[in-house]
């Protein structure tokens, strides 16, 4: 069987919002453009607009979904590709994601038990870690 051919590299430079979407760092191009407008995208340390061009060797920092992604552009692509091909287009230097915390223990009240008393509320807050 023949290996699937990766997308051909474009001759022209690619917009940063398009590239971020193509390599699957964001779910949609509009989210990538919104991140650029909000100042959550930096190329080589500088905030950029969505139309900024990227080239191989550029460091792209994206703060998205509560996490910072730091990637170095290895290859330019102009069309969205599958995840295995997308990973080949950048070098991921991101810090490891924060550990997932289990759901905090919550005080569960029986249905129809009425409003919690002040004592019950304080016990629930203590369980949730909101008490001083």
The first five atom37 places (N, CA, C, CB, O) and aatype in JSON, in Angstrom:
{
  "aatype": [20, 20, 20, 20, 20, 20, 20, 20, 20, 20, 20, 20, 20, 20, 20, 20, 20, 20, 20, 20, 20, 20, 20, 20, 20, 20, 20, 20, 20, 20, 20, 20, 20, 20, 20, 20, 20, 20, 20, 20, 20, 20, 20, 20, 20, 20, 20, 20, 20, 20, 20, 20, 20, 20, 20, 20, 20, 20, 20, 20, 20, 20, 20, 20, 20, 20, 20, 20, 20, 20, 20, 20, 20, 20, 20, 20, 20, 20, 20, 20, 20, 20, 20, 20, 20, 20, 20, 20, 20, 20, 20, 20, 20, 20, 20, 20, 20, 20, 20, 20, 20, 20, 20, 20, 20, 20, 20, 20, 20, 20, 20, 20, 20, 20, 20, 20, 20, 20, 20, 20, 20, 20, 20, 20, 20, 20, 20, 20, 20, 20, 20, 20],
  "atom_mask": [
    [1, 1, 1, 1, 1],
    [1, 1, 1, 1, 1],
    [1, 1, 1, 1, 1],
    [1, 1, 1, 1, 1],
    [1, 1, 1, 1, 1],
    [1, 1, 1, 1, 1],
    [1, 1, 1, 1, 1],
    [1, 1, 1, 1, 1],
    [1, 1, 1, 1, 1],
    [1, 1, 1, 1, 1],
    [1, 1, 1, 1, 1],
    [1, 1, 1, 1, 1],
    [1, 1, 1, 1, 1],
    [1, 1, 1, 1, 1],
    [1, 1, 1, 1, 1],
    [1, 1, 1, 1, 1],
    [1, 1, 1, 1, 1],
    [1, 1, 1, 1, 1],
    [1, 1, 1, 1, 1],
    [1, 1, 1, 1, 1],
    [1, 1, 1, 1, 1],
    [1, 1, 1, 1, 1],
    [1, 1, 1, 1, 1],
    [1, 1, 1, 1, 1],
    [1, 1, 1, 1, 1],
    [1, 1, 1, 1, 1],
    [1, 1, 1, 1, 1],
    [1, 1, 1, 1, 1],
    [1, 1, 1, 1, 1],
    [1, 1, 1, 1, 1],
    [1, 1, 1, 1, 1],
    [1, 1, 1, 1, 1],
    [1, 1, 1, 1, 1],
    [1, 1, 1, 1, 1],
    [1, 1, 1, 1, 1],
    [1, 1, 1, 1, 1],
    [1, 1, 1, 1, 1],
    [1, 1, 1, 1, 1],
    [1, 1, 1, 1, 1],
    [1, 1, 1, 1, 1],
    [1, 1, 1, 1, 1],
    [1, 1, 1, 1, 1],
    [1, 1, 1, 1, 1],
    [1, 1, 1, 1, 1],
    [1, 1, 1, 1, 1],
    [1, 1, 1, 1, 1],
    [1, 1, 1, 1, 1],
    [1, 1, 1, 1, 1],
    [1, 1, 1, 1, 1],
    [1, 1, 1, 1, 1],
    [1, 1, 1, 1, 1],
    [1, 1, 1, 1, 1],
    [1, 1, 1, 1, 1],
    [1, 1, 1, 1, 1],
    [1, 1, 1, 1, 1],
    [1, 1, 1, 1, 1],
    [1, 1, 1, 1, 1],
    [1, 1, 1, 1, 1],
    [1, 1, 1, 1, 1],
    [1, 1, 1, 1, 1],
    [1, 1, 1, 1, 1],
    [1, 1, 1, 1, 1],
    [1, 1, 1, 1, 1],
    [1, 1, 1, 1, 1],
    [1, 1, 1, 1, 1],
    [1, 1, 1, 1, 1],
    [1, 1, 1, 1, 1],
    [1, 1, 1, 1, 1],
    [1, 1, 1, 1, 1],
    [1, 1, 1, 1, 1],
    [1, 1, 1, 1, 1],
    [1, 1, 1, 1, 1],
    [1, 1, 1, 1, 1],
    [1, 1, 1, 1, 1],
    [1, 1, 1, 1, 1],
    [1, 1, 1, 1, 1],
    [1, 1, 1, 1, 1],
    [1, 1, 1, 1, 1],
    [1, 1, 1, 1, 1],
    [1, 1, 1, 1, 1],
    [1, 1, 1, 1, 1],
    [1, 1, 1, 1, 1],
    [1, 1, 1, 1, 1],
    [1, 1, 1, 1, 1],
    [1, 1, 1, 1, 1],
    [1, 1, 1, 1, 1],
    [1, 1, 1, 1, 1],
    [1, 1, 1, 1, 1],
    [1, 1, 1, 1, 1],
    [1, 1, 1, 1, 1],
    [1, 1, 1, 1, 1],
    [1, 1, 1, 1, 1],
    [1, 1, 1, 1, 1],
    [1, 1, 1, 1, 1],
    [1, 1, 1, 1, 1],
    [1, 1, 1, 1, 1],
    [1, 1, 1, 1, 1],
    [1, 1, 1, 1, 1],
    [1, 1, 1, 1, 1],
    [1, 1, 1, 1, 1],
    [1, 1, 1, 1, 1],
    [1, 1, 1, 1, 1],
    [1, 1, 1, 1, 1],
    [1, 1, 1, 1, 1],
    [1, 1, 1, 1, 1],
    [1, 1, 1, 1, 1],
    [1, 1, 1, 1, 1],
    [1, 1, 1, 1, 1],
    [1, 1, 1, 1, 1],
    [1, 1, 1, 1, 1],
    [1, 1, 1, 1, 1],
    [1, 1, 1, 1, 1],
    [1, 1, 1, 1, 1],
    [1, 1, 1, 1, 1],
    [1, 1, 1, 1, 1],
    [1, 1, 1, 1, 1],
    [1, 1, 1, 1, 1],
    [1, 1, 1, 1, 1],
    [1, 1, 1, 1, 1],
    [1, 1, 1, 1, 1],
    [1, 1, 1, 1, 1],
    [1, 1, 1, 1, 1],
    [1, 1, 1, 1, 1],
    [1, 1, 1, 1, 1],
    [1, 1, 1, 1, 1],
    [1, 1, 1, 1, 1],
    [1, 1, 1, 1, 1],
    [1, 1, 1, 1, 1],
    [1, 1, 1, 1, 1],
    [1, 1, 1, 1, 1],
    [1, 1, 1, 1, 1],
    [1, 1, 1, 1, 1]
  ],
  "atom_positions": [
    [[0.84, -1.18, 0.0], [0.0, 0.0, 0.0], [0.88, 1.24, 0.0], [-0.95, 0.0, 1.21], [1.94, 1.25, 0.62]],
    [[0.45, 2.26, -0.68], [1.19, 3.51, -0.73], [0.87, 4.35, 0.5], [0.87, 4.29, -2.02], [-0.25, 4.37, 0.99]],
    [[1.9, 5.04, 0.99], [1.69, 5.93, 2.13], [0.89, 7.13, 1.67], [3.04, 6.38, 2.75], [1.06, 7.59, 0.55]],
    [[0.0, 7.65, 2.55], [-0.74, 8.85, 2.16], [0.2, 10.02, 2.02], [-1.85, 9.16, 3.19], [1.09, 10.22, 2.85]],
    [[0.01, 10.79, 0.98], [0.87, 11.94, 0.74], [0.46, 13.09, 1.64], [0.82, 12.37, -0.73], [-0.73, 13.42, 1.7]],
    [[1.41, 13.72, 2.36], [1.06, 14.9, 3.14], [0.73, 16.06, 2.21], [2.21, 15.28, 4.09], [1.09, 16.05, 1.03]],
    [[0.06, 17.05, 2.75], [-0.33, 18.2, 1.96], [0.91, 18.89, 1.41], [-1.17, 19.18, 2.79], [1.93, 19.01, 2.09]],
    [[0.82, 19.34, 0.18], [1.95, 20.02, -0.44], [2.2, 21.35, 0.25], [1.7, 20.24, -1.95], [1.27, 22.03, 0.68]],
    [[3.47, 21.7, 0.36], [3.82, 22.95, 1.01], [3.49, 24.12, 0.08], [5.31, 22.97, 1.42], [3.83, 24.08, -1.11]],
    [[2.84, 25.14, 0.6], [2.5, 26.26, -0.26], [3.73, 27.1, -0.58], [1.42, 27.14, 0.4], [4.67, 27.17, 0.21]],
    [[3.71, 27.73, -1.75], [4.83, 28.58, -2.15], [4.76, 29.91, -1.4], [4.82, 28.82, -3.67], [5.79, 30.5, -1.08]],
    [[3.55, 30.38, -1.13], [3.37, 31.66, -0.46], [3.33, 31.46, 1.06], [2.08, 32.36, -0.94], [2.99, 30.38, 1.53]],
    [[3.67, 32.5, 1.8], [3.56, 32.39, 3.26], [2.11, 32.19, 3.7], [4.14, 33.64, 3.93], [1.18, 32.47, 2.94]],
    [[1.92, 31.71, 4.92], [0.59, 31.38, 5.43], [0.27, 32.3, 6.61], [0.51, 29.88, 5.84], [1.14, 32.63, 7.42]],
    [[-1.0, 32.71, 6.69], [-1.44, 33.52, 7.83], [-1.34, 32.71, 9.11], [-2.89, 34.02, 7.62], [-1.52, 31.49, 9.09]],
    [[-1.06, 33.38, 10.22], [-0.88, 32.67, 11.49], [-2.18, 32.03, 11.95], [-0.36, 33.63, 12.56], [-2.14, 30.92, 12.48]],
    [[-3.33, 32.69, 11.77], [-4.58, 32.07, 12.2], [-4.9, 30.83, 11.38], [-5.73, 33.08, 12.1], [-5.41, 29.84, 11.91]],
    [[-4.61, 30.87, 10.08], [-4.83, 29.71, 9.22], [-3.91, 28.56, 9.63], [-4.61, 30.08, 7.74], [-4.35, 27.41, 9.71]],
    [[-2.65, 28.87, 9.88], [-1.69, 27.82, 10.24], [-2.06, 27.16, 11.57], [-0.27, 28.39, 10.31], [-1.99, 25.94, 11.7]],
    [[-2.46, 27.98, 12.56], [-2.86, 27.44, 13.87], [-4.04, 26.49, 13.71], [-3.22, 28.58, 14.85], [-4.09, 25.45, 14.37]],
    [[-4.98, 26.85, 12.85], [-6.14, 25.99, 12.61], [-5.74, 24.74, 11.84], [-7.22, 26.75, 11.86], [-6.21, 23.65, 12.15]],
    [[-4.89, 24.89, 10.83], [-4.49, 23.75, 9.99], [-3.76, 22.67, 10.78], [-3.6, 24.23, 8.86], [-3.92, 21.49, 10.5]],
    [[-2.95, 23.07, 11.77], [-2.21, 22.08, 12.55], [-2.97, 21.67, 13.8], [-0.83, 22.63, 12.93], [-2.41, 21.04, 14.7]],
    [[-4.24, 22.02, 13.85], [-5.16, 21.56, 14.89], [-4.85, 22.04, 16.3], [-5.19, 20.09, 14.88], [-5.07, 21.31, 17.27]],
    [[-4.32, 23.27, 16.43], [-4.15, 23.84, 17.76], [-5.46, 24.46, 18.25], [-3.03, 24.88, 17.76], [-5.67, 24.59, 19.45]],
    [[-6.33, 24.84, 17.31], [-7.67, 25.32, 17.64], [-8.68, 24.53, 16.83], [-7.8, 26.86, 17.38], [-8.34, 23.93, 15.81]],
    [[-9.93, 24.54, 17.29], [-10.97, 23.76, 16.61], [-11.47, 24.44, 15.34], [-12.12, 23.52, 17.54], [-11.91, 23.75, 14.42]],
    [[-11.42, 25.77, 15.29], [-11.92, 26.46, 14.11], [-11.02, 27.64, 13.8], [-13.38, 26.92, 14.3], [-10.29, 28.13, 14.66]],
    [[-11.09, 28.1, 12.56], [-10.27, 29.23, 12.17], [-10.76, 30.51, 12.84], [-10.27, 29.39, 10.65], [-9.97, 31.4, 13.15]],
    [[-12.06, 30.6, 13.06], [-12.58, 31.79, 13.73], [-12.09, 31.86, 15.17], [-14.12, 31.8, 13.69], [-11.86, 32.96, 15.69]],
    [[-11.94, 30.71, 15.84], [-11.35, 30.71, 17.19], [-9.9, 31.16, 17.15], [-11.45, 29.31, 17.83], [-9.44, 31.88, 18.05]],
    [[-9.18, 30.75, 16.13], [-7.78, 31.17, 15.98], [-7.69, 32.68, 15.75], [-7.1, 30.41, 14.82], [-6.84, 33.35, 16.33]],
    [[-8.57, 33.21, 14.89], [-8.58, 34.64, 14.62], [-8.98, 35.42, 15.88], [-9.53, 34.96, 13.46], [-8.43, 36.49, 16.15]],
    [[-9.94, 34.89, 16.63], [-10.35, 35.55, 17.88], [-9.21, 35.57, 18.89], [-11.57, 34.85, 18.49], [-9.03, 36.56, 19.6]],
    [[-8.45, 34.49, 18.96], [-7.3, 34.44, 19.87], [-6.27, 35.49, 19.47], [-6.67, 33.04, 19.87], [-5.65, 36.11, 20.33]],
    [[-6.08, 35.68, 18.17], [-5.14, 36.71, 17.71], [-5.64, 38.1, 18.09], [-4.95, 36.62, 16.18], [-4.86, 38.93, 18.56]],
    [[-6.93, 38.36, 17.88], [-7.49, 39.67, 18.22], [-7.39, 39.95, 19.71], [-8.95, 39.76, 17.78], [-7.19, 41.09, 20.11]],
    [[-7.53, 38.9, 20.53], [-7.49, 39.07, 21.98], [-6.06, 39.17, 22.51], [-8.21, 37.93, 22.66], [-5.85, 39.42, 23.69]],
    [[-5.07, 38.96, 21.64], [-3.68, 39.05, 22.08], [-3.14, 37.77, 22.68], [-3.54, 40.15, 23.07], [-2.14, 37.8, 23.39]],
    [[-3.79, 36.64, 22.4], [-3.37, 35.36, 22.97], [-2.39, 34.62, 22.06], [-4.57, 34.49, 23.23], [-1.97, 33.51, 22.39]],
    [[-2.01, 35.22, 20.94], [-1.07, 34.58, 20.03], [0.16, 35.49, 19.9], [-1.73, 34.31, 18.62], [0.04, 36.69, 19.66]],
    [[1.33, 34.88, 20.07], [2.59, 35.61, 19.91], [3.47, 34.83, 18.95], [3.31, 35.83, 21.28], [3.58, 33.61, 19.03]],
    [[4.09, 35.55, 18.04], [5.07, 34.95, 17.13], [6.41, 35.59, 17.44], [4.66, 35.15, 15.62], [6.57, 36.8, 17.34]],
    [[7.37, 34.77, 17.81], [8.7, 35.23, 18.2], [8.62, 36.29, 19.29], [9.44, 35.79, 16.98], [9.39, 37.25, 19.28]],
    [[7.7, 36.1, 20.24], [7.6, 36.98, 21.4], [6.75, 38.22, 21.21], [8.94, 37.4, 21.81], [6.57, 38.97, 22.17]],
    [[6.22, 38.47, 20.02], [5.43, 39.67, 19.79], [3.99, 39.31, 19.47], [6.03, 40.5, 18.65], [3.72, 38.35, 18.74]],
    [[3.05, 40.09, 20.02], [1.63, 39.88, 19.71], [1.41, 40.14, 18.23], [0.72, 40.8, 20.57], [2.0, 41.05, 17.65]],
    [[0.57, 39.32, 17.65], [0.35, 39.46, 16.21], [-1.13, 39.52, 15.89], [0.99, 38.3, 15.45], [-1.99, 39.1, 16.68]],
    [[-1.41, 40.07, 14.71], [-2.77, 40.05, 14.18], [-2.95, 38.76, 13.41], [-3.05, 41.29, 13.28], [-1.98, 38.06, 13.11]],
    [[-4.19, 38.44, 13.09], [-4.5, 37.18, 12.41], [-3.84, 37.09, 11.04], [-5.99, 37.03, 12.27], [-3.54, 35.98, 10.58]],
    [[-3.62, 38.21, 10.37], [-3.06, 38.19, 9.02], [-1.53, 38.11, 9.0], [-3.51, 39.42, 8.28], [-0.94, 38.04, 7.92]],
    [[-0.9, 38.11, 10.16], [0.57, 38.0, 10.22], [1.03, 36.71, 9.54], [1.06, 38.05, 11.7], [0.43, 35.66, 9.74]],
    [[2.07, 36.8, 8.76], [2.6, 35.64, 8.05], [3.56, 34.88, 8.97], [3.32, 36.06, 6.75], [4.29, 35.49, 9.75]],
    [[3.56, 33.55, 8.88], [4.52, 32.73, 9.61], [5.43, 32.05, 8.6], [3.8, 31.68, 10.52], [5.07, 31.84, 7.44]],
    [[6.61, 31.7, 9.08], [7.56, 30.99, 8.22], [8.24, 29.92, 9.06], [8.6, 31.97, 7.6], [8.23, 30.0, 10.29]],
    [[8.84, 28.93, 8.44], [9.51, 27.88, 9.21], [10.57, 28.48, 10.13], [10.16, 26.86, 8.25], [11.33, 29.38, 9.75]],
    [[10.61, 27.97, 11.35], [11.55, 28.47, 12.36], [10.93, 29.45, 13.34], [12.71, 29.12, 11.69], [11.52, 29.72, 14.38]],
    [[9.75, 29.99, 13.04], [9.07, 30.92, 13.94], [8.56, 30.16, 15.17], [7.91, 31.64, 13.23], [8.11, 29.02, 15.07]],
    [[8.63, 30.83, 16.32], [8.06, 30.27, 17.55], [6.68, 30.89, 17.75], [8.99, 30.54, 18.79], [6.55, 32.11, 17.83]],
    [[5.67, 30.05, 17.83], [4.29, 30.52, 18.0], [3.83, 30.12, 19.39], [3.34, 29.92, 16.9], [3.86, 28.94, 19.76]],
    [[3.39, 31.11, 20.17], [2.84, 30.87, 21.51], [1.36, 31.16, 21.46], [3.56, 31.74, 22.6], [0.95, 32.25, 21.06]],
    [[0.56, 30.2, 21.88], [-0.89, 30.33, 21.85], [-1.43, 30.0, 23.23], [-1.53, 29.41, 20.76], [-1.18, 28.91, 23.75]],
    [[-2.17, 30.93, 23.82], [-2.85, 30.65, 25.08], [-4.3, 30.36, 24.73], [-2.73, 31.86, 26.1], [-5.06, 31.24, 24.32]],
    [[-4.68, 29.08, 24.9], [-6.02, 28.64, 24.47], [-6.5, 27.56, 25.41], [-6.01, 28.13, 23.0], [-5.73, 26.68, 25.8]],
    [[-7.75, 27.61, 25.78], [-8.39, 26.61, 26.64], [-7.66, 26.48, 27.97], [-8.42, 25.25, 25.93], [-7.5, 25.37, 28.49]],
    [[-7.23, 27.6, 28.53], [-6.6, 27.59, 29.85], [-5.2, 27.01, 29.86], [-7.44, 26.83, 30.8], [-4.69, 26.64, 30.91]],
    [[-4.56, 26.93, 28.7], [-3.24, 26.31, 28.61], [-2.41, 27.06, 27.58], [-3.35, 24.8, 28.25], [-2.94, 27.53, 26.58]],
    [[-1.12, 27.16, 27.82], [-0.23, 27.8, 26.86], [0.43, 26.73, 26.0], [0.82, 28.67, 27.57], [1.0, 25.77, 26.53]],
    [[0.36, 26.9, 24.69], [1.03, 26.0, 23.75], [2.18, 26.77, 23.13], [0.04, 25.47, 22.65], [2.0, 27.88, 22.64]],
    [[3.36, 26.19, 23.14], [4.54, 26.79, 22.54], [5.01, 25.82, 21.45], [5.67, 27.07, 23.61], [5.42, 24.7, 21.74]],
    [[4.95, 26.27, 20.21], [5.34, 25.41, 19.09], [6.29, 26.18, 18.17], [4.09, 24.9, 18.31], [6.2, 27.41, 18.05]],
    [[7.18, 25.45, 17.54], [8.08, 26.01, 16.54], [7.63, 25.48, 15.18], [9.59, 25.65, 16.84], [7.47, 24.28, 15.0]],
    [[7.43, 26.39, 14.25], [6.94, 26.02, 12.92], [8.03, 25.23, 12.21], [6.53, 27.29, 12.1], [9.15, 25.71, 12.02]],
    [[7.69, 24.02, 11.81], [8.63, 23.18, 11.06], [8.29, 23.23, 9.57], [8.59, 21.72, 11.57], [9.18, 23.27, 8.72]],
    [[6.99, 23.22, 9.26], [6.54, 23.19, 7.87], [5.26, 23.99, 7.74], [6.33, 21.73, 7.39], [4.42, 23.98, 8.64]],
    [[5.1, 24.68, 6.63], [3.89, 25.46, 6.38], [2.87, 24.6, 5.64], [4.22, 26.73, 5.57], [3.21, 23.86, 4.71]],
    [[1.63, 24.71, 6.08], [0.53, 24.07, 5.36], [-0.62, 25.07, 5.3], [0.09, 22.73, 6.04], [-0.78, 25.9, 6.19]],
    [[-1.4, 24.98, 4.25], [-2.51, 25.92, 4.06], [-3.86, 25.24, 4.13], [-2.37, 26.62, 2.75], [-4.89, 25.92, 4.06]],
    [[-3.88, 23.92, 4.27], [-5.14, 23.19, 4.39], [-5.1, 22.34, 5.65], [-5.4, 22.31, 3.15], [-4.05, 21.83, 6.04]],
    [[-6.25, 22.2, 6.27], [-6.35, 21.4, 7.5], [-6.08, 19.93, 7.15], [-7.74, 21.56, 8.17], [-6.61, 19.4, 6.18]],
    [[-5.26, 19.3, 7.97], [-4.87, 17.91, 7.73], [-5.18, 17.08, 8.97], [-3.36, 17.82, 7.36], [-5.54, 17.62, 10.01]],
    [[-5.03, 15.78, 8.84], [-5.25, 14.89, 9.97], [-4.21, 15.1, 11.06], [-5.24, 13.44, 9.5], [-3.15, 15.67, 10.83]],
    [[-4.53, 14.63, 12.24], [-3.66, 14.84, 13.39], [-2.25, 14.26, 13.2], [-4.29, 14.22, 14.61], [-1.29, 14.93, 13.57]],
    [[-2.09, 13.04, 12.64], [-0.73, 12.52, 12.48], [0.14, 13.39, 11.56], [-0.78, 11.11, 11.93], [1.34, 13.55, 11.81]],
    [[-0.46, 13.96, 10.5], [0.29, 14.83, 9.6], [0.53, 16.19, 10.25], [-0.46, 15.0, 8.25], [1.59, 16.78, 10.08]],
    [[-0.45, 16.68, 11.0], [-0.34, 17.99, 11.65], [0.81, 18.01, 12.64], [-1.64, 18.35, 12.35], [1.5, 19.03, 12.76]],
    [[1.03, 16.93, 13.36], [2.1, 16.88, 14.36], [3.47, 17.01, 13.71], [2.01, 15.57, 15.17], [4.42, 17.49, 14.34]],
    [[3.59, 16.6, 12.46], [4.86, 16.7, 11.75], [5.18, 18.13, 11.32], [4.85, 15.8, 10.54], [6.3, 18.4, 10.91]],
    [[4.22, 19.04, 11.41], [4.4, 20.41, 10.94], [4.95, 21.35, 12.01], [3.1, 20.94, 10.44], [5.24, 22.5, 11.71]],
    [[5.09, 20.88, 13.24], [5.63, 21.73, 14.29], [6.37, 20.9, 15.32], [4.51, 22.54, 14.97], [6.2, 19.68, 15.42]],
    [[7.21, 21.6, 16.1], [7.9, 20.99, 17.23], [7.23, 21.56, 18.48], [9.46, 21.29, 17.21], [7.21, 22.77, 18.68]],
    [[6.69, 20.68, 19.31], [5.94, 21.11, 20.49], [6.87, 21.3, 21.67], [4.85, 20.09, 20.83], [7.44, 20.33, 22.18]],
    [[7.04, 22.55, 22.12], [7.86, 22.88, 23.28], [6.98, 23.32, 24.45], [8.88, 23.96, 22.94], [7.45, 24.03, 25.34]],
    [[5.72, 22.93, 24.45], [4.77, 23.37, 25.47], [5.11, 22.76, 26.81], [3.35, 23.01, 25.07], [5.61, 21.64, 26.88]],
    [[4.84, 23.51, 27.89], [4.97, 22.91, 29.21], [3.92, 21.81, 29.36], [4.83, 23.97, 30.33], [2.88, 21.86, 28.71]],
    [[4.18, 20.83, 30.21], [3.18, 19.76, 30.36], [1.87, 20.32, 30.89], [3.71, 18.66, 31.31], [1.87, 21.28, 31.66]],
    [[0.75, 19.73, 30.48], [-0.54, 20.24, 30.94], [-0.66, 20.05, 32.45], [-1.72, 19.52, 30.21], [-0.08, 19.12, 33.01]],
    [[-1.42, 20.92, 33.11], [-1.59, 20.76, 34.55], [-2.3, 19.44, 34.85], [-2.39, 21.94, 35.14], [-3.11, 18.98, 34.06]],
    [[-1.98, 18.85, 35.99], [-2.63, 17.57, 36.31], [-4.13, 17.75, 36.47], [-2.03, 16.95, 37.59], [-4.6, 18.77, 36.99]],
    [[-4.86, 16.76, 36.02], [-6.32, 16.83, 36.14], [-6.68, 16.52, 37.58], [-7.02, 15.84, 35.16], [-6.23, 15.53, 38.16]],
    [[-7.5, 17.36, 38.14], [-7.94, 17.13, 39.51], [-9.26, 16.39, 39.47], [-8.06, 18.47, 40.3], [-10.13, 16.66, 38.64]],
    [[-9.4, 15.48, 40.37], [-10.67, 14.78, 40.47], [-11.72, 15.75, 40.98], [-10.55, 13.54, 41.4], [-11.4, 16.74, 41.64]],
    [[-12.93, 15.45, 40.67], [-14.02, 16.31, 41.13], [-13.99, 16.38, 42.65], [-15.4, 15.77, 40.62], [-13.87, 15.37, 43.34]],
    [[-14.1, 17.59, 43.13], [-14.08, 17.76, 44.58], [-15.26, 17.05, 45.21], [-14.1, 19.25, 44.94], [-16.35, 16.97, 44.65]],
    [[-15.01, 16.53, 46.4], [-16.09, 15.88, 47.12], [-17.15, 16.92, 47.45], [-15.56, 15.18, 48.43], [-16.86, 17.96, 48.04]],
    [[-18.34, 16.63, 47.07], [-19.42, 17.59, 47.32], [-20.43, 16.96, 48.24], [-20.08, 18.04, 46.0], [-20.74, 15.77, 48.15]],
    [[-20.94, 17.77, 49.12], [-21.99, 17.3, 49.99], [-23.25, 17.06, 49.18], [-22.24, 18.29, 51.12], [-23.74, 17.98, 48.53]],
    [[-23.78, 15.88, 49.22], [-24.98, 15.55, 48.45], [-26.14, 15.48, 49.42], [-24.81, 14.22, 47.66], [-26.1, 14.78, 50.43]],
    [[-27.18, 16.21, 49.08], [-28.37, 16.22, 49.94], [-29.45, 15.39, 49.27], [-28.87, 17.67, 50.2], [-29.53, 15.31, 48.04]],
    [[-30.26, 14.8, 50.07], [-31.39, 14.04, 49.55], [-32.37, 14.98, 48.87], [-32.1, 13.26, 50.68], [-32.58, 16.11, 49.31]],
    [[-32.95, 14.49, 47.79], [-33.92, 15.3, 47.05], [-35.14, 15.53, 47.95], [-34.33, 14.59, 45.72], [-35.66, 14.62, 48.58]],
    [[-35.56, 16.77, 47.97], [-36.74, 17.12, 48.77], [-36.42, 17.37, 50.23], [-37.75, 16.03, 48.67], [-37.33, 17.49, 51.05]],
    [[-35.14, 17.46, 50.58], [-34.76, 17.67, 51.98], [-34.88, 19.14, 52.39], [-33.33, 17.2, 52.21], [-34.67, 19.47, 53.55]],
    [[-35.21, 20.0, 51.44], [-35.37, 21.41, 51.78], [-34.05, 22.15, 51.7], [-35.96, 21.55, 53.17], [-33.03, 21.6, 51.28]],
    [[-34.08, 23.39, 52.1], [-32.88, 24.21, 52.06], [-31.9, 23.75, 53.12], [-33.22, 25.69, 52.25], [-32.3, 23.33, 54.21]],
    [[-30.58, 23.84, 52.81], [-29.61, 23.46, 53.83], [-29.58, 24.5, 54.95], [-28.21, 23.29, 53.22], [-29.8, 25.69, 54.72]],
    [[-29.31, 24.03, 56.13], [-29.18, 24.95, 57.26], [-27.82, 25.62, 57.19], [-29.37, 24.21, 58.62], [-26.98, 25.26, 56.36]],
    [[-27.61, 26.59, 58.05], [-26.32, 27.28, 58.07], [-25.21, 26.29, 58.38], [-26.33, 28.43, 59.1], [-24.12, 26.37, 57.8]],
    [[-25.46, 25.38, 59.27], [-24.48, 24.36, 59.63], [-24.17, 23.45, 58.43], [-25.0, 23.52, 60.82], [-23.02, 23.1, 58.2]],
    [[-25.22, 23.06, 57.67], [-25.03, 22.23, 56.48], [-24.22, 22.98, 55.41], [-26.39, 21.8, 55.91], [-23.34, 22.4, 54.79]],
    [[-24.53, 24.26, 55.21], [-23.8, 25.05, 54.21], [-22.33, 25.15, 54.57], [-24.41, 26.45, 54.09], [-21.47, 25.03, 53.7]],
    [[-22.04, 25.37, 55.83], [-20.64, 25.46, 56.26], [-19.92, 24.14, 56.06], [-20.55, 25.9, 57.73], [-18.74, 24.13, 55.69]],
    [[-20.59, 23.03, 56.31], [-19.98, 21.72, 56.1], [-19.7, 21.5, 54.61], [-20.9, 20.6, 56.64], [-18.65, 20.97, 54.25]],
    [[-20.63, 21.91, 53.74], [-20.42, 21.76, 52.3], [-19.27, 22.65, 51.83], [-21.71, 22.1, 51.53], [-18.47, 22.23, 50.99]],
    [[-19.2, 23.89, 52.35], [-18.1, 24.78, 51.97], [-16.76, 24.22, 52.42], [-18.32, 26.18, 52.58], [-15.76, 24.35, 51.72]],
    [[-16.73, 23.6, 53.59], [-15.5, 23.0, 54.09], [-15.05, 21.87, 53.17], [-15.71, 22.47, 55.53], [-13.86, 21.73, 52.89]],
    [[-16.0, 21.07, 52.69], [-15.67, 20.0, 51.75], [-15.14, 20.53, 50.44], [-16.88, 19.14, 51.5], [-14.25, 19.93, 49.83]],
    [[-15.68, 21.64, 49.99], [-15.28, 22.22, 48.72], [-14.0, 23.06, 48.84], [-16.4, 23.08, 48.16], [-13.47, 23.52, 47.83]],
    [[-13.51, 23.27, 50.05], [-12.29, 24.01, 50.23], [-12.46, 25.51, 50.16], [-11.31, 23.59, 49.23], [-11.47, 26.23, 49.97]],
    [[-13.66, 26.0, 50.31], [-13.9, 27.44, 50.24], [-13.87, 28.1, 51.61], [-15.22, 27.71, 49.59], [-13.92, 29.33, 51.69]],
    [[-13.79, 27.34, 52.67], [-13.81, 27.89, 54.01], [-12.41, 28.34, 54.39], [-14.36, 26.85, 55.03], [-11.42, 27.76, 53.93]],
    [[-12.32, 29.34, 55.2], [-11.01, 29.84, 55.64], [-10.37, 28.94, 56.62], [-11.14, 31.2, 56.24], [-9.27, 29.22, 57.09]]
  ]
}
